[in-house]
Amino acid sequence: MIPIRSGKKNKGRALIVEGGGMRGAFTGGALAAMTVHHPSRNFDLVVGVSSGSCAAAYYVTESSQSMVLMLANLNMWRYELTGSRLISFFNPLRGKTFLNQEYLVDHLFGNKYRLHREKLDEPGNVPFYIVVSNIETLKPEYIKASSSNIFTLLKASTSMPIATKGKRNLDGKTYTDGGVLDPLPVQAVIDAGYTDITVVLTNPRSYRSKAIGKLLSKLSYPFHGRLAKMLNSVHHVMHINAYEIINRPPRGVKIRIIDPDSASPARMITRSEKKLNATVDMGFEAAMKAFTGKMARTSGLFRRIFRIFRPQNV
């Protein structure tokens, strides 16, 4: 469960990072800017959902770093997830799922853009929780990330139905994508006592989710009828309620929203380099505006700088 706020040391400052498949490129850009201008030590709690947990994992394990290093690290979102590298309709012919989680987590996070997961165990590091959906109990769970469980936890949190096997085992339990049963855990964070909340969204704050069709819900979880019914009838209601809360916070709760000002070019399974780069730019600029009051102007100087750090082998 999300830790209850207690004591004077815990000031109740929380960050929630929404998921959304490849729309997570927005959170990648936003949290990259925040790493420099509002690092994770400014929060007492960070909670990630689905693809948002991927961006958040880097955010909580990187100390405030130079702009140069931050820009280089953004290459993962800009170039490594494009084309058929992460998502390919031919993957099943190679014995893989459409979305290759091993490439994402084991190769990119574990090696090429190494996640400093050992920092998750350091006493002074901000507690990082990832949302997963328990297939058996039909309840969301909020699990604290550690150096030993982070990779499996990320795979569980991003186990999108159809795109992956839709489930992952962790500590004897079976989990699926965290966004299925709690797409934006703002109420859970408020219930735990946090009153100064920042949310990074992958949709504009005015967005209202629509119901997922019955057929698609059944195809998503063909062997878990109750979960399929919840995906069809409950998921969009929970999402709408969460957006209502962040737009109209309860008395005594302050919520800062970082969101795209229009629908991002990237969608759930976008593979276009142009669209993913544009979405990263939107996130970067939105966070820069929120924390510095200035726009990044990526269409000019910043875009030229981004190209300098493009890896040569992608």
PDB file of C-alpha atoms in Angstrom:
ATOM      1  CA  MET A   1       0.000   0.000   0.000  1.00  0.00           C
ATOM      2  CA  ILE A   2       0.988   3.632  -0.378  1.00  0.00           C
ATOM      3  CA  PRO A   3       2.767   4.655   2.843  1.00  0.00           C
ATOM      4  CA  ILE A   4       0.675   6.782   5.172  1.00  0.00           C
ATOM      5  CA  ARG A   5       2.069  10.260   5.666  1.00  0.00           C
ATOM      6  CA  SER A   6       3.345  10.623   9.209  1.00  0.00           C
ATOM      7  CA  GLY A   7       5.684  12.848  11.216  1.00  0.00           C
ATOM      8  CA  LYS A   8       7.076  16.292  10.555  1.00  0.00           C
ATOM      9  CA  LYS A   9       9.766  14.971   8.239  1.00  0.00           C
ATOM     10  CA  ASN A  10       7.196  13.839   5.677  1.00  0.00           C
ATOM     11  CA  LYS A  11       5.719  17.028   4.259  1.00  0.00           C
ATOM     12  CA  GLY A  12       3.166  15.292   2.073  1.00  0.00           C
ATOM     13  CA  ARG A  13       4.644  16.158  -1.314  1.00  0.00           C
ATOM     14  CA  ALA A  14       3.821  13.504  -3.922  1.00  0.00           C
ATOM     15  CA  LEU A  15       4.377  13.004  -7.644  1.00  0.00           C
ATOM     16  CA  ILE A  16       2.058  10.814  -9.729  1.00  0.00           C
ATOM     17  CA  VAL A  17       3.071   9.855 -13.274  1.00  0.00           C
ATOM     18  CA  GLU A  18       0.326   8.630 -15.601  1.00  0.00           C
ATOM     19  CA  GLY A  19       0.742   5.851 -18.159  1.00  0.00           C
ATOM     20  CA  GLY A  20      -0.600   5.598 -21.688  1.00  0.00           C
ATOM     21  CA  GLY A  21       1.592   3.315 -23.791  1.00  0.00           C
ATOM     22  CA  MET A  22       3.801   5.259 -26.178  1.00  0.00           C
ATOM     23  CA  ARG A  23       2.246   8.506 -24.963  1.00  0.00           C
ATOM     24  CA  GLY A  24       4.746   7.928 -22.170  1.00  0.00           C
ATOM     25  CA  ALA A  25       7.173   9.828 -24.400  1.00  0.00           C
ATOM     26  CA  PHE A  26       5.523  12.943 -22.948  1.00  0.00           C
ATOM     27  CA  THR A  27       6.404  11.900 -19.386  1.00  0.00           C
ATOM     28  CA  GLY A  28       9.906  11.016 -20.567  1.00  0.00           C
ATOM     29  CA  GLY A  29      10.412  14.584 -21.754  1.00  0.00           C
ATOM     30  CA  ALA A  30       8.706  16.140 -18.736  1.00  0.00           C
ATOM     31  CA  LEU A  31      10.667  14.190 -16.132  1.00  0.00           C
ATOM     32  CA  ALA A  32      13.924  14.804 -17.981  1.00  0.00           C
ATOM     33  CA  ALA A  33      13.390  18.543 -17.565  1.00  0.00           C
ATOM     34  CA  MET A  34      12.343  18.031 -13.954  1.00  0.00           C
ATOM     35  CA  THR A  35      15.532  16.073 -13.223  1.00  0.00           C
ATOM     36  CA  VAL A  36      17.432  19.323 -13.703  1.00  0.00           C
ATOM     37  CA  HIS A  37      14.905  21.915 -12.504  1.00  0.00           C
ATOM     38  CA  HIS A  38      12.882  20.006  -9.882  1.00  0.00           C
ATOM     39  CA  PRO A  39      14.707  16.753  -8.940  1.00  0.00           C
ATOM     40  CA  SER A  40      13.063  13.911  -7.061  1.00  0.00           C
ATOM     41  CA  ARG A  41      14.417  15.023  -3.673  1.00  0.00           C
ATOM     42  CA  ASN A  42      11.664  17.667  -3.752  1.00  0.00           C
ATOM     43  CA  PHE A  43       9.088  14.907  -3.234  1.00  0.00           C
ATOM     44  CA  ASP A  44       8.301  12.577  -0.348  1.00  0.00           C
ATOM     45  CA  LEU A  45       6.664  10.002  -2.616  1.00  0.00           C
ATOM     46  CA  VAL A  46       6.679   9.109  -6.321  1.00  0.00           C
ATOM     47  CA  VAL A  47       4.060   6.805  -7.857  1.00  0.00           C
ATOM     48  CA  GLY A  48       4.230   5.533 -11.443  1.00  0.00           C
ATOM     49  CA  VAL A  49       1.539   3.878 -13.559  1.00  0.00           C
ATOM     50  CA  SER A  50       2.221   1.649 -16.569  1.00  0.00           C
ATOM     51  CA  SER A  51       4.613   3.373 -19.029  1.00  0.00           C
ATOM     52  CA  GLY A  52       4.781   6.308 -16.611  1.00  0.00           C
ATOM     53  CA  SER A  53       6.637   4.053 -14.198  1.00  0.00           C
ATOM     54  CA  CYS A  54       9.407   3.684 -16.783  1.00  0.00           C
ATOM     55  CA  ALA A  55      10.077   7.428 -16.941  1.00  0.00           C
ATOM     56  CA  ALA A  56       9.683   7.719 -13.169  1.00  0.00           C
ATOM     57  CA  ALA A  57      12.249   4.970 -12.563  1.00  0.00           C
ATOM     58  CA  TYR A  58      14.948   7.094 -14.177  1.00  0.00           C
ATOM     59  CA  TYR A  59      13.720  10.223 -12.449  1.00  0.00           C
ATOM     60  CA  VAL A  60      14.037   8.790  -8.928  1.00  0.00           C
ATOM     61  CA  THR A  61      17.449   7.187  -9.543  1.00  0.00           C
ATOM     62  CA  GLU A  62      19.202  10.164 -11.119  1.00  0.00           C
ATOM     63  CA  SER A  63      20.541  13.009  -9.033  1.00  0.00           C
ATOM     64  CA  SER A  64      20.269  16.528 -10.426  1.00  0.00           C
ATOM     65  CA  GLN A  65      22.536  16.304 -13.426  1.00  0.00           C
ATOM     66  CA  SER A  66      23.892  18.493 -16.195  1.00  0.00           C
ATOM     67  CA  MET A  67      21.717  19.454 -19.145  1.00  0.00           C
ATOM     68  CA  VAL A  68      24.120  17.598 -21.460  1.00  0.00           C
ATOM     69  CA  LEU A  69      23.704  14.257 -19.670  1.00  0.00           C
ATOM     70  CA  MET A  70      19.969  14.705 -19.435  1.00  0.00           C
ATOM     71  CA  LEU A  71      19.656  15.345 -23.161  1.00  0.00           C
ATOM     72  CA  ALA A  72      21.762  12.288 -23.961  1.00  0.00           C
ATOM     73  CA  ASN A  73      19.562  10.093 -21.781  1.00  0.00           C
ATOM     74  CA  LEU A  74      16.471  11.234 -23.688  1.00  0.00           C
ATOM     75  CA  ASN A  75      17.736   9.317 -26.716  1.00  0.00           C
ATOM     76  CA  MET A  76      15.995   6.232 -25.406  1.00  0.00           C
ATOM     77  CA  TRP A  77      12.604   7.886 -25.796  1.00  0.00           C
ATOM     78  CA  ARG A  78      13.515   9.668 -29.022  1.00  0.00           C
ATOM     79  CA  TYR A  79      15.082   6.867 -31.051  1.00  0.00           C
ATOM     80  CA  GLU A  80      15.286   3.486 -29.310  1.00  0.00           C
ATOM     81  CA  LEU A  81      11.522   2.845 -29.222  1.00  0.00           C
ATOM     82  CA  THR A  82      10.845   3.724 -32.861  1.00  0.00           C
ATOM     83  CA  GLY A  83      10.192   1.510 -35.871  1.00  0.00           C
ATOM     84  CA  SER A  84      10.148  -2.199 -35.067  1.00  0.00           C
ATOM     85  CA  ARG A  85      12.627  -2.063 -32.180  1.00  0.00           C
ATOM     86  CA  LEU A  86      10.014  -2.203 -29.411  1.00  0.00           C
ATOM     87  CA  ILE A  87       6.746  -2.975 -31.195  1.00  0.00           C
ATOM     88  CA  SER A  88       6.596  -5.261 -34.209  1.00  0.00           C
ATOM     89  CA  PHE A  89       3.749  -7.242 -35.702  1.00  0.00           C
ATOM     90  CA  PHE A  90       6.335  -9.840 -36.740  1.00  0.00           C
ATOM     91  CA  ASN A  91       7.535 -10.467 -33.185  1.00  0.00           C
ATOM     92  CA  PRO A  92       5.204 -13.456 -32.635  1.00  0.00           C
ATOM     93  CA  LEU A  93       6.959 -15.206 -35.548  1.00  0.00           C
ATOM     94  CA  ARG A  94      10.190 -14.812 -33.559  1.00  0.00           C
ATOM     95  CA  GLY A  95       8.672 -16.210 -30.373  1.00  0.00           C
ATOM     96  CA  LYS A  96       8.175 -12.768 -28.829  1.00  0.00           C
ATOM     97  CA  THR A  97       5.162 -10.632 -27.971  1.00  0.00           C
ATOM     98  CA  PHE A  98       4.137  -7.672 -30.126  1.00  0.00           C
ATOM     99  CA  LEU A  99       5.662  -5.338 -27.500  1.00  0.00           C
ATOM    100  CA  ASN A 100       9.076  -6.717 -26.581  1.00  0.00           C
ATOM    101  CA  GLN A 101       9.413  -6.088 -22.843  1.00  0.00           C
ATOM    102  CA  GLU A 102      12.773  -7.861 -22.713  1.00  0.00           C
ATOM    103  CA  TYR A 103      14.181  -5.342 -25.192  1.00  0.00           C
ATOM    104  CA  LEU A 104      12.726  -2.435 -23.209  1.00  0.00           C
ATOM    105  CA  VAL A 105      13.607  -3.509 -19.688  1.00  0.00           C
ATOM    106  CA  ASP A 106      16.497  -5.971 -19.914  1.00  0.00           C
ATOM    107  CA  HIS A 107      18.394  -4.380 -22.810  1.00  0.00           C
ATOM    108  CA  LEU A 108      17.671  -0.659 -22.559  1.00  0.00           C
ATOM    109  CA  PHE A 109      17.100  -0.268 -18.809  1.00  0.00           C
ATOM    110  CA  GLY A 110      19.521  -2.977 -17.803  1.00  0.00           C
ATOM    111  CA  ASN A 111      22.354  -2.255 -20.188  1.00  0.00           C
ATOM    112  CA  LYS A 112      22.388   0.461 -22.845  1.00  0.00           C
ATOM    113  CA  TYR A 113      20.780   3.194 -20.712  1.00  0.00           C
ATOM    114  CA  ARG A 114      21.591   1.572 -17.411  1.00  0.00           C
ATOM    115  CA  LEU A 115      19.118   2.317 -14.670  1.00  0.00           C
ATOM    116  CA  HIS A 116      21.003   2.955 -11.415  1.00  0.00           C
ATOM    117  CA  ARG A 117      18.650   0.673  -9.521  1.00  0.00           C
ATOM    118  CA  GLU A 118      20.972   0.388  -6.528  1.00  0.00           C
ATOM    119  CA  LYS A 119      19.906   3.923  -5.579  1.00  0.00           C
ATOM    120  CA  LEU A 120      16.407   2.646  -4.873  1.00  0.00           C
ATOM    121  CA  ASP A 121      17.775   1.013  -1.700  1.00  0.00           C
ATOM    122  CA  GLU A 122      19.569   4.100  -0.394  1.00  0.00           C
ATOM    123  CA  PRO A 123      17.945   5.497   2.798  1.00  0.00           C
ATOM    124  CA  GLY A 124      17.730   9.067   1.512  1.00  0.00           C
ATOM    125  CA  ASN A 125      16.157   8.168  -1.821  1.00  0.00           C
ATOM    126  CA  VAL A 126      12.536   9.159  -2.382  1.00  0.00           C
ATOM    127  CA  PRO A 127      10.197   6.134  -1.979  1.00  0.00           C
ATOM    128  CA  PHE A 128       9.098   4.958  -5.410  1.00  0.00           C
ATOM    129  CA  TYR A 129       5.892   2.935  -5.775  1.00  0.00           C
ATOM    130  CA  ILE A 130       4.585   1.280  -8.926  1.00  0.00           C
ATOM    131  CA  VAL A 131       0.936   0.443  -9.530  1.00  0.00           C
ATOM    132  CA  VAL A 132       0.047  -3.075 -10.652  1.00  0.00           C
ATOM    133  CA  SER A 133      -3.325  -4.807 -11.036  1.00  0.00           C
ATOM    134  CA  ASN A 134      -3.774  -8.098  -9.204  1.00  0.00           C
ATOM    135  CA  ILE A 135      -5.557 -10.456 -11.577  1.00  0.00           C
ATOM    136  CA  GLU A 136      -6.759 -12.759  -8.794  1.00  0.00           C
ATOM    137  CA  THR A 137      -8.107 -10.203  -6.286  1.00  0.00           C
ATOM    138  CA  LEU A 138      -9.155  -7.641  -8.926  1.00  0.00           C
ATOM    139  CA  LYS A 139      -7.605  -4.897  -6.830  1.00  0.00           C
ATOM    140  CA  PRO A 140      -4.766  -2.465  -7.548  1.00  0.00           C
ATOM    141  CA  GLU A 141      -1.584  -2.863  -5.528  1.00  0.00           C
ATOM    142  CA  TYR A 142       1.096  -0.262  -4.908  1.00  0.00           C
ATOM    143  CA  ILE A 143       4.470  -1.957  -4.565  1.00  0.00           C
ATOM    144  CA  LYS A 144       7.659  -0.241  -3.473  1.00  0.00           C
ATOM    145  CA  ALA A 145      10.445  -0.571  -6.021  1.00  0.00           C
ATOM    146  CA  SER A 146      13.819  -1.917  -4.925  1.00  0.00           C
ATOM    147  CA  SER A 147      17.005  -2.908  -6.701  1.00  0.00           C
ATOM    148  CA  SER A 148      15.912  -6.542  -6.609  1.00  0.00           C
ATOM    149  CA  ASN A 149      12.342  -6.211  -7.910  1.00  0.00           C
ATOM    150  CA  ILE A 150      12.393  -3.172 -10.178  1.00  0.00           C
ATOM    151  CA  PHE A 151      12.801  -4.950 -13.522  1.00  0.00           C
ATOM    152  CA  THR A 152      10.094  -7.540 -12.851  1.00  0.00           C
ATOM    153  CA  LEU A 153       7.882  -4.813 -11.406  1.00  0.00           C
ATOM    154  CA  LEU A 154       8.276  -2.682 -14.529  1.00  0.00           C
ATOM    155  CA  LYS A 155       7.396  -5.657 -16.712  1.00  0.00           C
ATOM    156  CA  ALA A 156       4.300  -6.324 -14.590  1.00  0.00           C
ATOM    157  CA  SER A 157       3.228  -2.690 -14.691  1.00  0.00           C
ATOM    158  CA  THR A 158       3.583  -2.513 -18.485  1.00  0.00           C
ATOM    159  CA  SER A 159       1.982  -5.887 -19.258  1.00  0.00           C
ATOM    160  CA  MET A 160      -0.478  -4.407 -21.710  1.00  0.00           C
ATOM    161  CA  PRO A 161      -3.079  -6.952 -22.812  1.00  0.00           C
ATOM    162  CA  ILE A 162      -2.773  -8.159 -26.435  1.00  0.00           C
ATOM    163  CA  ALA A 163       0.521  -6.258 -26.908  1.00  0.00           C
ATOM    164  CA  THR A 164       2.191  -8.537 -24.334  1.00  0.00           C
ATOM    165  CA  LYS A 165       1.147 -11.740 -22.569  1.00  0.00           C
ATOM    166  CA  GLY A 166      -0.924  -9.455 -20.378  1.00  0.00           C
ATOM    167  CA  LYS A 167       0.426 -10.756 -17.089  1.00  0.00           C
ATOM    168  CA  ARG A 168       3.592 -11.193 -15.070  1.00  0.00           C
ATOM    169  CA  ASN A 169       4.315 -13.137 -11.881  1.00  0.00           C
ATOM    170  CA  LEU A 170       5.901 -11.415  -8.888  1.00  0.00           C
ATOM    171  CA  ASP A 171       6.273 -12.894  -5.396  1.00  0.00           C
ATOM    172  CA  GLY A 172       3.789 -15.654  -6.142  1.00  0.00           C
ATOM    173  CA  LYS A 173       1.091 -13.287  -7.411  1.00  0.00           C
ATOM    174  CA  THR A 174      -0.082 -12.606 -10.953  1.00  0.00           C
ATOM    175  CA  TYR A 175      -0.265  -9.002 -12.077  1.00  0.00           C
ATOM    176  CA  THR A 176      -1.204  -7.056 -15.172  1.00  0.00           C
ATOM    177  CA  ASP A 177      -0.877  -3.433 -16.300  1.00  0.00           C
ATOM    178  CA  GLY A 178      -1.364  -1.113 -13.327  1.00  0.00           C
ATOM    179  CA  GLY A 179      -3.553   1.237 -15.351  1.00  0.00           C
ATOM    180  CA  VAL A 180      -6.296  -1.365 -15.668  1.00  0.00           C
ATOM    181  CA  LEU A 181      -7.524  -1.067 -12.064  1.00  0.00           C
ATOM    182  CA  ASP A 182      -6.126   2.340 -11.055  1.00  0.00           C
ATOM    183  CA  PRO A 183      -5.251   4.461 -14.091  1.00  0.00           C
ATOM    184  CA  LEU A 184      -4.384   7.545 -12.000  1.00  0.00           C
ATOM    185  CA  PRO A 185      -4.046   6.845  -8.245  1.00  0.00           C
ATOM    186  CA  VAL A 186      -4.702  10.385  -7.048  1.00  0.00           C
ATOM    187  CA  GLN A 187      -7.416   9.303  -4.595  1.00  0.00           C
ATOM    188  CA  ALA A 188      -5.155   6.634  -3.088  1.00  0.00           C
ATOM    189  CA  VAL A 189      -2.400   9.230  -2.608  1.00  0.00           C
ATOM    190  CA  ILE A 190      -4.806  11.712  -1.006  1.00  0.00           C
ATOM    191  CA  ASP A 191      -6.184   8.977   1.269  1.00  0.00           C
ATOM    192  CA  ALA A 192      -2.615   8.309   2.441  1.00  0.00           C
ATOM    193  CA  GLY A 193      -2.378  11.920   3.630  1.00  0.00           C
ATOM    194  CA  TYR A 194      -0.476  13.679   0.857  1.00  0.00           C
ATOM    195  CA  THR A 195      -1.761  17.186   0.227  1.00  0.00           C
ATOM    196  CA  ASP A 196       0.810  18.750  -2.124  1.00  0.00           C
ATOM    197  CA  ILE A 197       0.546  16.697  -5.304  1.00  0.00           C
ATOM    198  CA  THR A 198       2.062  17.029  -8.761  1.00  0.00           C
ATOM    199  CA  VAL A 199       0.619  14.940 -11.593  1.00  0.00           C
ATOM    200  CA  VAL A 200       2.217  14.392 -14.978  1.00  0.00           C
ATOM    201  CA  LEU A 201      -0.493  13.419 -17.451  1.00  0.00           C
ATOM    202  CA  THR A 202      -0.273  11.995 -20.959  1.00  0.00           C
ATOM    203  CA  ASN A 203      -3.607  13.524 -21.974  1.00  0.00           C
ATOM    204  CA  PRO A 204      -4.815  17.128 -21.675  1.00  0.00           C
ATOM    205  CA  ARG A 205      -6.492  17.757 -18.329  1.00  0.00           C
ATOM    206  CA  SER A 206      -9.802  18.273 -20.152  1.00  0.00           C
ATOM    207  CA  TYR A 207      -9.712  14.726 -21.555  1.00  0.00           C
ATOM    208  CA  ARG A 208     -12.462  12.310 -20.562  1.00  0.00           C
ATOM    209  CA  SER A 209     -11.955   8.608 -21.120  1.00  0.00           C
ATOM    210  CA  LYS A 210     -14.472   6.502 -23.026  1.00  0.00           C
ATOM    211  CA  ALA A 211     -15.515   2.930 -22.288  1.00  0.00           C
ATOM    212  CA  ILE A 212     -13.403   0.156 -23.780  1.00  0.00           C
ATOM    213  CA  GLY A 213     -15.613  -2.046 -25.968  1.00  0.00           C
ATOM    214  CA  LYS A 214     -16.877  -5.401 -24.728  1.00  0.00           C
ATOM    215  CA  LEU A 215     -15.176  -7.347 -27.526  1.00  0.00           C
ATOM    216  CA  LEU A 216     -11.805  -5.690 -27.009  1.00  0.00           C
ATOM    217  CA  SER A 217     -12.122  -6.202 -23.247  1.00  0.00           C
ATOM    218  CA  LYS A 218     -12.801  -9.918 -23.775  1.00  0.00           C
ATOM    219  CA  LEU A 219      -9.879 -10.222 -26.172  1.00  0.00           C
ATOM    220  CA  SER A 220      -7.664  -8.488 -23.630  1.00  0.00           C
ATOM    221  CA  TYR A 221      -8.452 -10.981 -20.870  1.00  0.00           C
ATOM    222  CA  PRO A 222     -10.079 -14.040 -22.498  1.00  0.00           C
ATOM    223  CA  PHE A 223      -9.427 -16.258 -19.457  1.00  0.00           C
ATOM    224  CA  HIS A 224     -10.381 -13.705 -16.814  1.00  0.00           C
ATOM    225  CA  GLY A 225     -14.020 -12.823 -17.378  1.00  0.00           C
ATOM    226  CA  ARG A 226     -14.464 -10.639 -14.301  1.00  0.00           C
ATOM    227  CA  LEU A 227     -11.398  -8.565 -15.163  1.00  0.00           C
ATOM    228  CA  ALA A 228     -12.640  -8.163 -18.745  1.00  0.00           C
ATOM    229  CA  LYS A 229     -15.978  -6.887 -17.439  1.00  0.00           C
ATOM    230  CA  MET A 230     -14.210  -4.386 -15.192  1.00  0.00           C
ATOM    231  CA  LEU A 231     -12.075  -3.180 -18.092  1.00  0.00           C
ATOM    232  CA  ASN A 232     -15.259  -2.534 -20.046  1.00  0.00           C
ATOM    233  CA  SER A 233     -17.468  -1.041 -17.338  1.00  0.00           C
ATOM    234  CA  VAL A 234     -15.234   0.366 -14.593  1.00  0.00           C
ATOM    235  CA  HIS A 235     -11.907   1.468 -16.073  1.00  0.00           C
ATOM    236  CA  HIS A 236     -13.159   4.602 -17.841  1.00  0.00           C
ATOM    237  CA  VAL A 237     -15.235   5.629 -14.819  1.00  0.00           C
ATOM    238  CA  MET A 238     -12.164   5.466 -12.568  1.00  0.00           C
ATOM    239  CA  HIS A 239     -10.175   7.483 -15.088  1.00  0.00           C
ATOM    240  CA  ILE A 240     -12.874  10.162 -15.366  1.00  0.00           C
ATOM    241  CA  ASN A 241     -13.189  10.383 -11.579  1.00  0.00           C
ATOM    242  CA  ALA A 242      -9.423  10.838 -11.193  1.00  0.00           C
ATOM    243  CA  TYR A 243      -9.407  13.668 -13.734  1.00  0.00           C
ATOM    244  CA  GLU A 244     -12.318  15.305 -11.920  1.00  0.00           C
ATOM    245  CA  ILE A 245     -10.304  15.231  -8.688  1.00  0.00           C
ATOM    246  CA  ILE A 246      -7.183  16.804 -10.167  1.00  0.00           C
ATOM    247  CA  ASN A 247      -9.237  19.528 -11.860  1.00  0.00           C
ATOM    248  CA  ARG A 248     -11.240  20.196  -8.681  1.00  0.00           C
ATOM    249  CA  PRO A 249      -9.072  19.168  -5.711  1.00  0.00           C
ATOM    250  CA  PRO A 250     -10.752  18.669  -2.357  1.00  0.00           C
ATOM    251  CA  ARG A 251     -10.320  21.326   0.309  1.00  0.00           C
ATOM    252  CA  GLY A 252      -6.802  21.377   1.748  1.00  0.00           C
ATOM    253  CA  VAL A 253      -5.220  19.610  -1.243  1.00  0.00           C
ATOM    254  CA  LYS A 254      -3.056  21.426  -3.794  1.00  0.00           C
ATOM    255  CA  ILE A 255      -2.507  19.789  -7.183  1.00  0.00           C
ATOM    256  CA  ARG A 256      -0.084  20.968  -9.865  1.00  0.00           C
ATOM    257  CA  ILE A 257      -0.835  19.547 -13.325  1.00  0.00           C
ATOM    258  CA  ILE A 258       1.742  19.038 -16.070  1.00  0.00           C
ATOM    259  CA  ASP A 259      -0.069  17.998 -19.226  1.00  0.00           C
ATOM    260  CA  PRO A 260      -0.016  18.425 -23.008  1.00  0.00           C
ATOM    261  CA  ASP A 261      -2.018  21.454 -24.119  1.00  0.00           C
ATOM    262  CA  SER A 262      -3.469  19.348 -26.933  1.00  0.00           C
ATOM    263  CA  ALA A 263      -3.561  15.668 -27.837  1.00  0.00           C
ATOM    264  CA  SER A 264       0.008  14.440 -28.232  1.00  0.00           C
ATOM    265  CA  PRO A 265       1.131  13.153 -31.653  1.00  0.00           C
ATOM    266  CA  ALA A 266       1.972   9.779 -30.077  1.00  0.00           C
ATOM    267  CA  ARG A 267      -0.782   7.271 -29.406  1.00  0.00           C
ATOM    268  CA  MET A 268      -0.833   3.982 -27.512  1.00  0.00           C
ATOM    269  CA  ILE A 269       1.345   2.023 -29.979  1.00  0.00           C
ATOM    270  CA  THR A 270       2.949   4.810 -32.052  1.00  0.00           C
ATOM    271  CA  ARG A 271       6.261   3.814 -33.634  1.00  0.00           C
ATOM    272  CA  SER A 272       6.964   6.958 -35.684  1.00  0.00           C
ATOM    273  CA  GLU A 273      10.226   8.690 -34.777  1.00  0.00           C
ATOM    274  CA  LYS A 274       8.794  12.054 -35.809  1.00  0.00           C
ATOM    275  CA  LYS A 275       5.710  11.688 -33.608  1.00  0.00           C
ATOM    276  CA  LEU A 276       7.626  10.330 -30.617  1.00  0.00           C
ATOM    277  CA  ASN A 277      10.136  13.181 -30.828  1.00  0.00           C
ATOM    278  CA  ALA A 278       7.343  15.733 -31.027  1.00  0.00           C
ATOM    279  CA  THR A 279       5.712  14.178 -27.967  1.00  0.00           C
ATOM    280  CA  VAL A 280       8.994  14.239 -26.014  1.00  0.00           C
ATOM    281  CA  ASP A 281       9.325  17.922 -26.925  1.00  0.00           C
ATOM    282  CA  MET A 282       5.811  18.635 -25.637  1.00  0.00           C
ATOM    283  CA  GLY A 283       6.625  17.045 -22.296  1.00  0.00           C
ATOM    284  CA  PHE A 284       9.952  18.795 -21.988  1.00  0.00           C
ATOM    285  CA  GLU A 285       8.447  22.202 -22.721  1.00  0.00           C
ATOM    286  CA  ALA A 286       5.457  21.672 -20.429  1.00  0.00           C
ATOM    287  CA  ALA A 287       7.714  20.879 -17.462  1.00  0.00           C
ATOM    288  CA  MET A 288      10.097  23.730 -18.270  1.00  0.00           C
ATOM    289  CA  LYS A 289       7.174  26.136 -18.287  1.00  0.00           C
ATOM    290  CA  ALA A 290       5.799  24.715 -15.022  1.00  0.00           C
ATOM    291  CA  PHE A 291       9.054  24.905 -13.064  1.00  0.00           C
ATOM    292  CA  THR A 292      10.985  27.762 -14.683  1.00  0.00           C
ATOM    293  CA  GLY A 293       8.256  29.876 -16.273  1.00  0.00           C
ATOM    294  CA  LYS A 294      10.121  29.664 -19.574  1.00  0.00           C
ATOM    295  CA  MET A 295       9.575  27.633 -22.713  1.00  0.00           C
ATOM    296  CA  ALA A 296      12.360  25.383 -23.975  1.00  0.00           C
ATOM    297  CA  ARG A 297      11.958  26.476 -27.611  1.00  0.00           C
ATOM    298  CA  THR A 298      12.856  23.014 -28.892  1.00  0.00           C
ATOM    299  CA  SER A 299      11.930  24.011 -32.430  1.00  0.00           C
ATOM    300  CA  GLY A 300      15.117  26.066 -32.589  1.00  0.00           C
ATOM    301  CA  LEU A 301      18.281  25.780 -30.514  1.00  0.00           C
ATOM    302  CA  PHE A 302      17.158  22.857 -28.354  1.00  0.00           C
ATOM    303  CA  ARG A 303      16.224  20.731 -31.352  1.00  0.00           C
ATOM    304  CA  ARG A 304      19.724  21.242 -32.817  1.00  0.00           C
ATOM    305  CA  ILE A 305      21.245  20.242 -29.474  1.00  0.00           C
ATOM    306  CA  PHE A 306      19.065  17.097 -29.361  1.00  0.00           C
ATOM    307  CA  ARG A 307      20.432  16.006 -32.742  1.00  0.00           C
ATOM    308  CA  ILE A 308      24.025  16.288 -31.506  1.00  0.00           C
ATOM    309  CA  PHE A 309      23.397  13.582 -28.939  1.00  0.00           C
ATOM    310  CA  ARG A 310      21.612  11.174 -31.249  1.00  0.00           C
ATOM    311  CA  PRO A 311      23.284   7.751 -30.930  1.00  0.00           C
ATOM    312  CA  GLN A 312      25.097   6.604 -34.058  1.00  0.00           C
ATOM    313  CA  ASN A 313      23.997   2.971 -33.876  1.00  0.00           C
ATOM    314  CA  VAL A 314      20.219   3.407 -33.999  1.00  0.00           C
TER     315      VAL A 314
END
